[in-house]
Structures are given as C-alpha cells and as structure tokens.
Amino acid sequence: MSTRVRTFYQYANRLLAGERSRLTIKKEAPLRIALVYPNSYEVGMANLGFQSVYRLFNEHPLVMCERAFYDPSLEETVRSIESGQLVTQFDVIAFSVSFEMDFFNMLKFLQQAGLSLRAADRHVRDPLVIAGGVATFINPLPIAPFIDLFFLGEIESQMHTLIDGLLSWKSAAIDKNEVVASLSKAPGFYSSLVKDRDRVVIAHAGKQDNGEVLQYSPIVTSYSHFKDTFLIEVGRGCYRRCRFCAASHIYQPVRFFPLEVILSTIDKHIQGTRKIGLVGAALCDYPEIVQLGRDLVTGGYELGLSSYRFETISESFLDVLNTGGVKTITLAPEAGSFELRKRINKPIPDELIYDSIELIAKSNIKNLKLYYLVGLPGETAADIDAMINAVRKIKSIFYSGNKPGRELTISTNAFIPKPFTPFQWCGLADEAYLKENRRYIERQLKSIGMIRMTQRSVKSEVLQAMLSLGNHTIADVLETSVLTNDLNYLYDSNEGRSAIHQKAEDESLSWDFIDYPVGKKQLWKQYTASFSQSKKSRAPR
Ligand code: SF4
C-alpha cells in the first residue's frame, strides 16, 4: 500500500471513529453510489442536505451509498471513507453542491479520480456523474458540460424516479446514455447531453407541511463544523422575500413542520448526543419556536439555532436559549440604514435592532455576530456611514452590562446577486468600490475598537459572482482554471466579467430555461419596486 493510500486510511479511520449513527450500509446492494461533498469532511457533515441525501439513498433497499470529500490537504482523496474504495469503482458519483465556489473542487475531484472532465468525453462504462444541491439548481450552466445528469429542486419528490431509472440502467435494460435521456424527461432532471428539451421544471416536494419531508442528520460527529450536533429541519422556505434571498424565492410553498413531529423525530433518531441544531431559513418565524425550545431544554437537550431574527428576540426567547446553553447569536441587519433595508425588503426599524441588542446585552449571550452586505443596489456613502454608526451604538449597548468574555463580530461581505431573486438583474458592484469601502469600514471599526471583523477577499467574491451568474461560456474558462490549477484564468476572463454586469429587462438570463414558482414578470415588478422607493444609486466614496 502506498504512503498516500495509507494516509487516506488513517484520515478515514479517524473520521469514522468520531461518528455515531444507526444507519446501516447494505454492502451487497446492486446500485452503488459514491456521494461526494466537494469540500472538507468538516464542512460537508455540517450540511443537512448532504446528510439527508446520504440517508435517503441508504434507506432504499437496493442502494448502498458511501461518502467521499474533497480534501486538498490529502494527496489521495477520491476514495469513499467507509470502505476506502475508489469512487470510480461505484456505479454513480453524486455531487452535493451548496456553494458555487465548490464547483472548482468538484472538477478537481473528477480530475484526481482520473475521469475526463467533460461528460461527453467519458466512457459509457465510467460511473454516471450526477449533481444536485442549491448551487447547481439555481444555475447549472457554468458546470453543465461536466455533469451527466442534474437534479434540480427538492430531491424527496423524485428520489424514487431517480433510483428506479438508475436500477433499470444497472440491470442492463438500458445503457448510460439512455438512462440520462429517459430521466431528463421527468420534472427536475436536466442534462446538457440531451438536446431536444427547451425547458426544465424544478421539482418541488409539494405542500407537505405534515413533516413527511422533514430532514435530519443520520450521523453525529465530533469532526463536523457543528460538533456533536443532531441537525433537524423545522421548516423549509421563508415568506419574507428579502429581494436578494434565493432561499425564500425557490423553496415554495413555505412549510413549517408540526411540533410533535419534530419532537418525535428527535426522540426516535438522535444518537449519542444531547445537542440539537435547529435548521431552517425562517427558523425564528416558526410559529412555536419558543415552545419548541422550551420542550427541548426541558427534555435535557442543548440548543443551537442556524439563524435568528430581530423580531424574535424577547426575554422569554433569550431565557430558553440561556437554559439551552446557547452562547452565540448571529443576526443579519444586512444594511446600516432603514432606507436601504426597505429597498432590499428587509425593513427592520432601527429601534427594533437596538431594543433587541439591549435584551441580548442583559442575557448571558457571550458572542454576538452581525452580518452586513456591501454593494447593495442603491447603496450610498451615507448608507455605509449609517452602518458604522449603527455598529458603534450596538457595541456600546452590547458591552454596557460589563459582562466578561463578550465578543462582538462584524462580518461585511459583498452583495452577490442570485438567480431567481428580484435582484437577479443587478451587477456585482465594481471591485474598486468594494475594496475601497471595505477598507474604509475596516478603518472605522478599528477606531471604534473591541470589534472582531471578518470578511472574504473581494477576489473570491468576484469569482463566486461569476460562477453564480455565468452562462455556458464560463464552463470553458472554469475547465482551463482547473487544468492549470489557477483560478486567475477565470478571474481575468471576459466570460467571467460579462457574467457580473448589470442586466437589462429583456436580456436573456442563463437560468431562464428553468421554470420556478415565481415568474420573471413578478421578479421584475419587485425589482422595479425597489428602485421606485428611492432614486439613489451606488456612489463612490
Ligand atoms: S428573512 Fe432571511 S431567509 Fe427570509 S427572505 Fe430574508 S434573508 Fe431570506
């Protein structure tokens, strides 16, 4: 055994030793799927979508599914962690992709596996390469030539169609190209190899607010980003429709799962931990969130919440969080001024922000994290200054109780327009604008003091925007970037630059061929409504 394979086994054994699960893998099942998260184990295992698909595959009596991750620190990474088999020995390689920046990792993974990057160049006997996850289903075109078959939408509704199709291919009733062509006719499936299909309908799991599609993590592990946490979904979608937010526009209808179903799912499936991570885009809009928290802490569980809203912060809610051992609250005002928050349809009044921080200051919460966006449509220098003034005030309120060990973190990231939102026509703010304003914010927050700042590099945000908004031409430059191991190729490309420009109403968008519940007309109406609220436009400092 080579050193690099031995190193892989040590890595896999260490990870497996940290896992608790009741899931069993049927080694002899006829359909063998390698489910790949194109990022580290720590990130992948914190992703409820990835964990859910792993469970759904393995619950099928005729499927065995093992996991692989892309870990650039290892020379050998293209093996499943469960059995150590090469992913090329599986029938299917299924990528679960939640973030556009992982497109690059996904192609590196295929390259390291020794497979041709382009689906059309792969052999009919190579594994079928499929991909799903929110980053792929809002705009698959930048990676379309590399994937045999995409699944666009909520997998629960079409899991049986997918597995039945794959099983008939495995039983040699049809070949790989035929299964791709046949599945591509069903809602939610798309392949660039199939040329005679103009439109694709996104797959929805339907109303199903009875908890039938509620997802939970089958594995709890100490090596996840959410250490030793049982993740459970309390609802899907969000009715608030912030104009920049893809989750609220693509997951429809909004579903909140019944309290008793959530509690019984926890009782039935939790394994080896007392820590619960509640997940949902509109988690704090869950109608019985305080009751749910109370029931869990009364049952002796520790709590973790994936998101918070200012509107939910109350003394009783903070009491529940305190008893549940929560030490960190993350809130997203997004913009410093009320005017700009109105424009993005997140109209949180200033008073509500400060009143909430006052309540938090009186509680035992140690860490407060606030997220702001820079480069929002219509943002001006006054909005940036409003953000700095707001942070100054928040800091003085948060530290006013003189409670030791407190930390305030301010995260400022570029606004990246997303498909299927009213802001899908927006361009990314100029790089120079983003850099200049981020430097300005950094200087100002440093002078305020006692603030931890986090921000991504502007370059990585530009790359993410290119991958998020690009069309099929991005695929060629992405391929060269992977082959040369140099993302500058994409960053400097005309294709990348043209993806992030401001679009006109009648301009065709690369995701126009996908039918989503919210039509383009409705989105345009929302887009123009945001601008009719104010005549301001982004202004240089
Ligand atoms: S409240 Fe959060 S999840 Fe809901 S639409 Fe706004 S940003 Fe999206």
Coordinates of C-alpha atoms and ligand atoms in Angstrom, one line a residue:
M1 CA 0.0 0.0 0.0
S2 CA 1.4 3.4 -1.0
T3 CA 2.1 6.1 1.7
R4 CA -0.7 8.3 0.2
V5 CA -3.2 5.5 0.4
R6 CA -2.1 4.7 4.0
T7 CA -2.5 8.3 4.9
F8 CA -6.0 8.2 3.4
Y9 CA -7.0 5.2 5.5
Q10 CA -5.6 6.9 8.7
Y11 CA -7.7 10.0 7.8
A12 CA -10.9 8.0 7.1
N13 CA -10.5 5.8 10.3
R14 CA -10.1 8.9 12.4
L15 CA -13.3 10.4 11.0
L16 CA -15.3 7.2 11.2
A17 CA -14.2 6.7 14.9
G18 CA -15.8 10.1 15.7
E19 CA -19.2 9.1 14.2
R20 CA -22.4 8.0 15.9
S21 CA -25.2 6.6 13.7
R22 CA -27.8 3.9 13.4
L23 CA -27.6 3.9 9.6
T24 CA -26.5 0.6 8.0
I25 CA -24.9 0.3 4.6
K26 CA -26.0 -2.7 2.6
K27 CA -22.7 -3.8 1.1
E28 CA -24.3 -6.2 -1.4
A29 CA -27.0 -3.8 -2.7
P30 CA -27.0 -3.7 -6.6
L31 CA -26.8 0.0 -7.0
R32 CA -23.6 1.6 -5.6
I33 CA -23.4 5.4 -5.2
A34 CA -20.4 7.5 -4.1
L35 CA -21.9 10.6 -2.6
V36 CA -19.3 13.4 -2.8
Y37 CA -19.2 16.7 -0.9
P38 CA -16.7 18.8 -2.8
N39 CA -15.2 20.3 0.3
S40 CA -13.8 19.1 3.6
Y41 CA -15.4 16.5 5.8
E42 CA -15.9 19.1 8.5
V43 CA -18.0 21.3 6.1
G44 CA -19.8 18.5 4.4
M45 CA -21.0 16.9 7.6
A46 CA -22.4 20.2 8.8
N47 CA -24.6 20.3 5.7
L48 CA -28.1 18.9 6.3
G49 CA -28.8 18.5 2.6
F50 CA -25.7 16.3 2.1
Q51 CA -26.5 14.2 5.2
S52 CA -30.2 13.8 4.2
V53 CA -29.4 12.6 0.7
Y54 CA -26.9 10.1 2.2
R55 CA -29.7 8.8 4.5
L56 CA -32.4 8.7 1.7
F57 CA -30.1 6.7 -0.6
N58 CA -29.1 4.2 2.1
E59 CA -32.8 3.7 3.2
H60 CA -33.6 2.3 -0.3
P61 CA -33.4 -1.5 -0.1
L62 CA -31.4 -1.7 -3.4
V63 CA -28.9 1.0 -2.8
M64 CA -25.6 1.3 -1.0
C65 CA -24.2 4.8 -0.6
E66 CA -20.8 5.8 0.8
R67 CA -19.3 9.2 1.2
A68 CA -16.2 11.0 -0.2
F69 CA -14.9 14.5 0.3
Y70 CA -12.5 16.8 -1.4
D71 CA -9.7 17.5 0.9
P72 CA -6.8 19.3 -0.8
S73 CA -4.5 18.6 2.1
L74 CA -4.5 14.9 1.1
E75 CA -2.8 13.5 -2.0
E76 CA -5.4 10.7 -2.1
T77 CA -8.9 12.0 -1.7
V78 CA -11.0 10.1 -4.3
R79 CA -12.0 7.2 -2.1
S80 CA -15.0 6.6 0.0
I81 CA -14.3 7.0 3.7
E82 CA -16.4 3.9 4.6
S83 CA -14.7 1.2 2.6
G84 CA -11.8 3.1 1.1
Q85 CA -12.8 2.1 -2.5
L86 CA -12.0 4.4 -5.3
V87 CA -15.0 6.4 -6.4
T88 CA -14.5 5.1 -10.0
Q89 CA -15.5 1.7 -8.7
F90 CA -19.0 2.9 -7.9
D91 CA -21.9 3.0 -10.4
V92 CA -22.7 6.6 -9.7
I93 CA -20.7 9.6 -8.5
A94 CA -23.3 12.0 -7.0
F95 CA -22.1 15.5 -6.1
S96 CA -24.0 17.5 -3.5
V97 CA -23.1 21.2 -4.0
S98 CA -24.4 24.0 -1.9
F99 CA -21.8 26.7 -2.8
E100 CA -20.6 27.9 -6.2
M101 CA -17.0 28.1 -5.0
D102 CA -17.1 24.3 -4.7
F103 CA -17.6 23.9 -8.5
F104 CA -13.8 24.2 -8.8
N105 CA -13.3 21.5 -6.2
M106 CA -15.8 19.3 -7.9
L107 CA -13.8 19.4 -11.1
K108 CA -10.5 18.9 -9.3
F109 CA -12.1 15.8 -7.7
L110 CA -13.1 14.4 -11.1
Q111 CA -9.6 15.1 -12.4
Q112 CA -8.0 13.3 -9.4
A113 CA -10.3 10.4 -10.0
G114 CA -8.8 10.1 -13.4
L115 CA -12.1 10.8 -15.2
S116 CA -12.4 13.1 -18.2
L117 CA -13.9 16.4 -17.0
R118 CA -16.5 16.6 -19.8
A119 CA -19.4 14.3 -19.7
A120 CA -19.3 13.8 -23.5
D121 CA -15.7 12.6 -23.3
R122 CA -16.3 10.0 -20.6
H123 CA -16.6 6.3 -21.4
V124 CA -20.0 4.7 -21.3
R125 CA -18.6 2.4 -18.7
D126 CA -17.4 5.2 -16.4
P127 CA -19.6 6.0 -13.4
L128 CA -22.6 8.2 -14.1
V129 CA -21.9 11.6 -12.7
I130 CA -24.9 13.4 -11.2
A131 CA -25.2 16.7 -9.3
G132 CA -27.7 18.4 -7.1
G133 CA -27.8 20.9 -4.3
V134 CA -28.9 24.5 -4.3
A135 CA -25.8 25.9 -6.1
T136 CA -26.4 23.7 -9.0
F137 CA -30.1 24.0 -9.3
I138 CA -30.4 27.8 -9.5
N139 CA -27.9 28.0 -12.3
P140 CA -26.4 24.7 -13.6
L141 CA -25.0 26.1 -16.9
P142 CA -21.5 27.0 -15.7
I143 CA -20.9 23.3 -14.9
A144 CA -23.4 21.7 -17.3
P145 CA -20.8 20.1 -19.7
F146 CA -19.1 18.2 -16.8
I147 CA -22.2 16.6 -15.4
D148 CA -24.2 13.7 -17.0
L149 CA -27.4 14.5 -15.1
F150 CA -28.5 17.2 -12.8
F151 CA -31.3 17.0 -10.3
L152 CA -32.9 20.5 -9.9
G153 CA -35.1 21.0 -6.9
E154 CA -36.2 19.1 -3.8
I155 CA -35.0 15.6 -4.1
E156 CA -37.7 14.0 -1.9
S157 CA -40.3 14.3 -4.7
Q158 CA -38.2 12.4 -7.2
M159 CA -36.0 10.1 -5.3
H160 CA -37.9 7.1 -6.5
T161 CA -37.8 8.2 -10.1
L162 CA -34.1 8.7 -9.9
I163 CA -33.4 5.3 -8.2
D164 CA -35.8 3.4 -10.4
G165 CA -34.1 4.9 -13.5
L166 CA -30.6 4.0 -12.2
L167 CA -31.7 0.5 -11.3
S168 CA -33.0 -0.2 -14.8
W169 CA -29.7 1.1 -16.2
K170 CA -27.8 -1.2 -13.7
S171 CA -29.9 -4.2 -14.7
A172 CA -28.6 -3.5 -18.2
A173 CA -32.1 -3.0 -19.6
I174 CA -30.7 0.3 -20.9
D175 CA -27.3 2.0 -21.3
K176 CA -25.9 5.1 -19.6
N177 CA -26.9 7.5 -22.4
E178 CA -30.4 6.1 -22.4
V179 CA -31.0 6.5 -18.7
V180 CA -29.8 10.1 -19.0
A181 CA -32.2 10.7 -21.9
S182 CA -35.1 9.0 -20.2
L183 CA -34.7 10.7 -16.8
S184 CA -34.2 14.0 -18.4
K185 CA -37.9 13.9 -19.4
A186 CA -39.0 13.8 -15.8
P187 CA -39.6 17.0 -13.7
G188 CA -36.4 18.2 -12.0
F189 CA -33.9 16.4 -14.3
Y190 CA -31.6 18.2 -16.7
S191 CA -28.7 17.1 -18.9
S192 CA -26.8 19.2 -21.4
L193 CA -26.2 16.0 -23.3
V194 CA -29.9 15.9 -24.2
K195 CA -30.5 18.5 -26.8
D196 CA -34.2 18.3 -27.6
R197 CA -35.5 19.7 -24.3
D198 CA -36.1 23.5 -24.1
R199 CA -37.4 23.9 -20.6
V200 CA -36.9 22.2 -17.3
V201 CA -39.4 22.3 -14.5
I202 CA -38.0 22.5 -11.0
A203 CA -39.0 19.6 -8.7
H204 CA -40.9 20.5 -5.6
A205 CA -41.7 18.3 -2.7
G206 CA -45.2 19.9 -2.6
K207 CA -47.1 21.4 0.3
Q208 CA -46.3 18.5 2.7
D209 CA -46.2 20.5 5.9
N210 CA -47.1 17.4 7.8
G211 CA -43.4 16.7 8.3
E212 CA -43.1 14.0 5.7
V213 CA -40.2 15.7 4.1
L214 CA -38.6 16.9 7.4
Q215 CA -34.9 16.1 7.2
Y216 CA -32.5 15.2 10.0
S217 CA -28.8 14.2 10.2
P218 CA -28.3 10.4 10.4
I219 CA -24.8 10.9 11.7
V220 CA -23.5 12.9 14.6
T221 CA -19.8 13.5 14.7
S222 CA -17.2 15.4 16.7
Y223 CA -15.4 16.4 13.5
S224 CA -18.3 18.3 12.0
H225 CA -18.2 22.1 11.9
F226 CA -21.3 21.7 14.1
K227 CA -19.6 19.4 16.6
D228 CA -21.6 16.6 18.1
T229 CA -24.9 18.1 16.9
F230 CA -28.0 16.4 15.7
L231 CA -29.4 18.6 12.9
I232 CA -33.1 18.8 12.3
E233 CA -35.2 20.8 9.9
V234 CA -38.1 22.7 11.4
G235 CA -39.4 24.2 8.2
R236 CA -38.5 25.0 4.6
G237 CA -38.6 28.3 2.8
C238 CA -39.3 31.8 4.1
Y239 CA -42.2 34.1 3.3
R240 CA -40.4 37.4 4.0
R241 CA -39.0 37.6 0.4
C242 CA -35.9 39.8 1.0
R243 CA -35.1 40.8 -2.5
F244 CA -31.6 39.4 -2.5
C245 CA -32.5 36.0 -1.0
A246 CA -32.7 32.9 -3.2
A247 CA -34.0 30.6 -0.4
S248 CA -37.2 32.5 0.0
H249 CA -37.9 32.5 -3.7
I250 CA -37.1 28.9 -4.7
Y251 CA -38.4 26.9 -1.7
Q252 CA -42.1 27.2 -2.1
P253 CA -44.6 26.9 -0.6
V254 CA -43.2 27.8 2.8
R255 CA -43.6 24.8 5.1
F256 CA -43.3 24.6 8.9
F257 CA -43.3 21.1 10.3
P258 CA -45.6 20.2 13.2
L259 CA -44.0 20.5 16.7
E260 CA -44.9 16.9 17.7
V261 CA -43.3 15.5 14.5
I262 CA -40.1 17.4 15.2
L263 CA -40.0 16.2 18.8
S264 CA -40.8 12.6 17.9
T265 CA -38.2 12.6 15.1
I266 CA -35.6 13.7 17.7
D267 CA -36.7 11.0 20.2
K268 CA -36.6 8.4 17.5
H269 CA -33.3 9.2 15.7
I270 CA -31.0 11.1 18.0
Q271 CA -27.8 9.1 18.6
G272 CA -25.0 9.8 21.1
T273 CA -25.5 13.5 21.8
R274 CA -27.8 15.9 23.7
K275 CA -27.1 18.8 21.3
I276 CA -29.8 19.8 18.8
G277 CA -29.2 22.1 15.9
L278 CA -32.5 23.5 14.6
V279 CA -32.3 24.3 10.9
G280 CA -34.5 26.4 8.6
A281 CA -34.2 29.6 6.5
A282 CA -37.1 31.1 8.6
L283 CA -36.3 29.3 11.8
C284 CA -37.3 32.1 14.0
D285 CA -40.6 32.6 12.2
Y286 CA -41.5 29.0 13.2
P287 CA -44.8 29.7 15.0
E288 CA -44.0 27.7 18.1
I289 CA -40.3 28.4 18.3
V290 CA -40.3 29.4 22.0
Q291 CA -42.4 26.3 22.8
L292 CA -40.1 24.1 20.8
G293 CA -37.1 25.5 22.5
R294 CA -38.7 25.0 25.9
D295 CA -39.7 21.4 25.2
L296 CA -36.2 20.6 24.2
V297 CA -34.4 22.2 27.1
T298 CA -37.0 20.6 29.5
G299 CA -36.0 17.3 27.8
G300 CA -32.4 18.0 28.8
Y301 CA -31.1 19.0 25.3
E302 CA -28.6 21.7 24.5
L303 CA -29.8 24.0 21.7
G304 CA -28.2 25.5 18.6
L305 CA -30.1 27.6 16.0
S306 CA -29.0 28.1 12.4
S307 CA -30.4 31.6 12.2
Y308 CA -32.1 34.3 14.3
R309 CA -34.3 37.3 13.6
F310 CA -34.5 40.6 15.4
E311 CA -38.3 40.2 15.6
T312 CA -38.0 37.0 17.7
I313 CA -35.6 38.4 20.3
S314 CA -37.6 38.6 23.5
E315 CA -36.9 38.0 27.2
S316 CA -38.7 34.6 27.1
F317 CA -36.8 33.5 24.0
L318 CA -33.5 34.5 25.5
D319 CA -34.4 32.6 28.7
V320 CA -34.9 29.5 26.6
L321 CA -31.6 30.0 24.8
N322 CA -29.8 30.6 28.0
T323 CA -31.2 27.3 29.5
G324 CA -30.4 25.6 26.3
G325 CA -26.7 26.6 26.6
V326 CA -26.7 29.0 23.6
K327 CA -23.7 31.4 23.8
T328 CA -23.7 32.9 20.3
I329 CA -26.4 34.8 18.4
T330 CA -26.0 35.6 14.8
L331 CA -28.2 38.4 13.3
A332 CA -28.2 39.9 9.8
P333 CA -29.3 43.6 9.6
E334 CA -27.7 43.5 6.1
A335 CA -27.7 47.3 5.7
G336 CA -26.9 50.1 8.0
S337 CA -29.8 52.4 7.1
F338 CA -33.5 51.8 7.4
E339 CA -33.9 53.3 3.8
L340 CA -31.6 50.7 2.3
R341 CA -33.2 47.9 4.4
K342 CA -36.6 48.9 2.9
R343 CA -35.1 48.8 -0.6
I344 CA -34.0 45.2 -0.1
N345 CA -37.3 44.3 1.5
K346 CA -35.9 43.7 4.9
P347 CA -37.5 46.7 6.7
I348 CA -36.3 46.2 10.2
P349 CA -36.7 49.5 12.1
D350 CA -33.6 50.9 13.9
E351 CA -35.4 50.8 17.2
L352 CA -36.1 47.1 16.9
I353 CA -32.4 46.5 16.3
Y354 CA -31.3 48.5 19.3
D355 CA -34.1 47.1 21.6
S356 CA -33.1 43.6 20.6
I357 CA -29.4 44.2 21.3
E358 CA -30.4 45.7 24.7
L359 CA -32.2 42.4 25.6
I360 CA -29.2 40.4 24.4
A361 CA -26.9 42.6 26.5
K362 CA -28.8 41.7 29.6
S363 CA -28.7 38.0 28.8
N364 CA -25.9 35.5 29.2
I365 CA -25.1 35.5 25.4
K366 CA -21.3 35.9 25.0
N367 CA -20.9 36.3 21.3
L368 CA -22.9 38.5 19.0
K369 CA -22.2 38.3 15.3
L370 CA -23.8 40.7 12.8
Y371 CA -23.8 40.3 9.1
Y372 CA -23.8 43.3 6.7
L373 CA -23.7 43.4 2.9
V374 CA -21.7 45.9 0.9
G375 CA -22.5 46.9 -2.6
L376 CA -26.3 46.5 -2.4
P377 CA -28.3 48.2 -5.2
G378 CA -28.7 51.8 -4.4
E379 CA -26.2 51.9 -1.6
T380 CA -24.6 55.3 -1.0
A381 CA -21.7 56.6 1.2
A382 CA -24.4 57.7 3.7
D383 CA -25.6 54.1 4.0
I384 CA -22.0 52.9 4.7
D385 CA -21.7 55.6 7.4
A386 CA -25.1 54.6 8.8
M387 CA -23.7 51.0 9.2
I388 CA -20.7 52.3 11.0
N389 CA -22.8 54.5 13.3
A390 CA -25.1 51.5 13.9
V391 CA -22.2 49.3 14.9
R392 CA -20.8 52.0 17.2
K393 CA -24.2 52.1 19.0
I394 CA -24.6 48.4 19.1
K395 CA -21.2 48.0 20.5
S396 CA -21.8 50.4 23.4
I397 CA -25.2 48.6 24.2
F398 CA -23.7 45.1 23.9
Y399 CA -20.8 45.8 26.2
S400 CA -22.8 48.0 28.6
G401 CA -23.5 45.2 31.1
N402 CA -19.8 44.8 31.8
K403 CA -20.2 41.1 31.4
P404 CA -16.7 39.5 31.0
G405 CA -15.7 37.4 28.0
R406 CA -18.0 39.1 25.5
E407 CA -17.2 39.4 21.8
L408 CA -18.8 41.4 19.0
T409 CA -18.1 40.2 15.5
I410 CA -19.0 42.2 12.4
S411 CA -18.9 40.5 9.1
T412 CA -19.1 42.5 5.9
N413 CA -19.4 40.7 2.6
A414 CA -20.1 41.8 -0.9
F415 CA -23.7 41.5 -2.1
I416 CA -23.7 38.8 -4.8
P417 CA -26.8 38.8 -7.0
K418 CA -28.6 35.5 -7.1
P419 CA -30.7 33.9 -9.8
F420 CA -34.5 33.7 -9.2
T421 CA -34.5 36.8 -7.0
P422 CA -35.7 40.3 -7.8
F423 CA -32.1 41.4 -7.8
Q424 CA -31.0 38.8 -10.4
W425 CA -30.7 41.7 -12.9
C426 CA -28.2 43.5 -10.7
G427 CA -24.5 43.6 -11.5
L428 CA -21.8 43.0 -8.9
A429 CA -20.6 46.3 -7.5
D430 CA -17.3 47.5 -9.0
E431 CA -14.3 45.8 -7.5
A432 CA -12.7 49.1 -6.7
Y433 CA -15.8 50.2 -5.0
L434 CA -15.9 47.1 -2.9
K435 CA -12.3 47.3 -1.9
E436 CA -12.4 51.0 -1.1
N437 CA -15.5 50.7 1.1
R438 CA -14.3 47.6 2.8
R439 CA -11.0 49.3 3.7
Y440 CA -13.0 52.3 4.9
I441 CA -15.3 50.2 7.1
E442 CA -12.3 48.3 8.5
R443 CA -10.5 51.6 9.4
Q444 CA -13.7 53.0 11.1
L445 CA -14.5 49.8 13.0
K446 CA -10.9 49.5 14.2
S447 CA -11.1 53.1 15.6
I448 CA -14.3 52.1 17.4
G449 CA -12.4 49.2 19.0
M450 CA -13.3 45.9 20.6
I451 CA -14.8 44.6 17.4
R452 CA -13.7 41.5 15.6
M453 CA -14.0 41.8 11.9
T454 CA -14.4 39.1 9.3
Q455 CA -14.7 39.4 5.5
R456 CA -13.8 37.4 2.5
S457 CA -11.4 38.6 -0.1
V458 CA -13.0 40.7 -2.8
K459 CA -11.4 38.4 -5.4
S460 CA -13.2 35.3 -4.0
E461 CA -16.4 37.3 -4.1
V462 CA -15.9 38.2 -7.7
L463 CA -15.2 34.6 -8.6
Q464 CA -18.3 33.5 -6.7
A465 CA -20.4 36.0 -8.6
M466 CA -19.0 34.8 -11.9
L467 CA -19.9 31.2 -11.1
S468 CA -23.3 32.2 -9.7
L469 CA -24.4 34.3 -12.7
G470 CA -22.4 32.9 -15.6
N471 CA -23.7 31.0 -18.6
H472 CA -22.3 28.1 -20.5
T473 CA -19.2 30.1 -21.7
I474 CA -18.0 30.0 -18.1
A475 CA -17.6 26.3 -18.3
D476 CA -14.7 26.6 -20.8
V477 CA -12.7 29.0 -18.6
L478 CA -13.5 27.0 -15.5
E479 CA -12.1 23.9 -17.2
T480 CA -8.9 25.7 -18.1
S481 CA -8.7 27.1 -14.5
V482 CA -8.9 23.5 -13.2
L483 CA -6.4 22.1 -15.7
T484 CA -3.9 24.9 -15.0
N485 CA -4.8 24.9 -11.3
D486 CA -5.2 28.6 -11.5
L487 CA -8.4 30.5 -10.8
N488 CA -6.9 33.7 -12.2
Y489 CA -7.8 32.3 -15.6
L490 CA -11.5 32.6 -14.7
Y491 CA -11.0 35.8 -12.7
D492 CA -9.3 37.6 -15.7
S493 CA -11.6 36.2 -18.3
N494 CA -14.0 38.2 -20.5
E495 CA -16.6 35.5 -19.9
G496 CA -16.4 35.9 -16.2
R497 CA -16.5 39.7 -16.4
S498 CA -19.5 39.7 -18.7
A499 CA -21.4 37.4 -16.2
I500 CA -21.4 40.0 -13.5
H501 CA -22.6 43.1 -15.4
Q502 CA -25.9 44.8 -14.8
K503 CA -28.6 43.2 -17.0
A504 CA -31.5 44.8 -18.9
E505 CA -35.1 43.7 -18.5
D506 CA -35.2 41.9 -21.9
E507 CA -31.8 40.3 -21.6
S508 CA -31.9 36.6 -21.5
L509 CA -30.6 35.1 -18.3
S510 CA -28.7 31.8 -18.3
W511 CA -31.3 30.2 -15.9
D512 CA -34.3 31.3 -18.0
F513 CA -34.9 27.8 -19.2
I514 CA -35.8 26.6 -15.7
D515 CA -39.4 27.0 -14.5
Y516 CA -39.6 28.2 -10.9
P517 CA -42.7 29.0 -9.0
V518 CA -42.1 32.7 -9.1
G519 CA -42.2 34.0 -12.7
K520 CA -39.8 36.5 -14.2
K521 CA -42.5 39.2 -14.5
Q522 CA -43.2 39.0 -10.8
L523 CA -39.5 39.3 -10.0
W524 CA -39.1 42.3 -12.4
K525 CA -42.0 44.0 -10.6
Q526 CA -40.3 43.6 -7.3
Y527 CA -37.0 44.8 -8.8
T528 CA -38.5 48.0 -10.2
A529 CA -40.5 48.5 -6.9
S530 CA -37.2 48.5 -5.0
F531 CA -35.9 51.3 -7.2
S532 CA -39.1 53.3 -7.1
Q533 CA -38.6 53.6 -3.3
S534 CA -35.6 55.8 -3.8
K535 CA -33.7 57.4 -6.7
K536 CA -30.3 56.8 -5.2
S537 CA -27.6 54.8 -6.9
R538 CA -24.3 53.4 -5.7
A539 CA -21.9 56.3 -5.2
P540 CA -18.1 56.2 -4.9
R541 CA -16.7 57.4 -1.6
Ligands
SF4_1 S1 -35.6 36.7 6.4 FE1 -33.7 35.5 5.8 S2 -34.4 33.6 4.9 FE2 -36.2 35.1 4.9 S3 -36.1 36.1 3.0 FE3 -35.0 37.4 4.4 S4 -32.8 36.7 4.2 FE4 -34.1 35.1 3.2

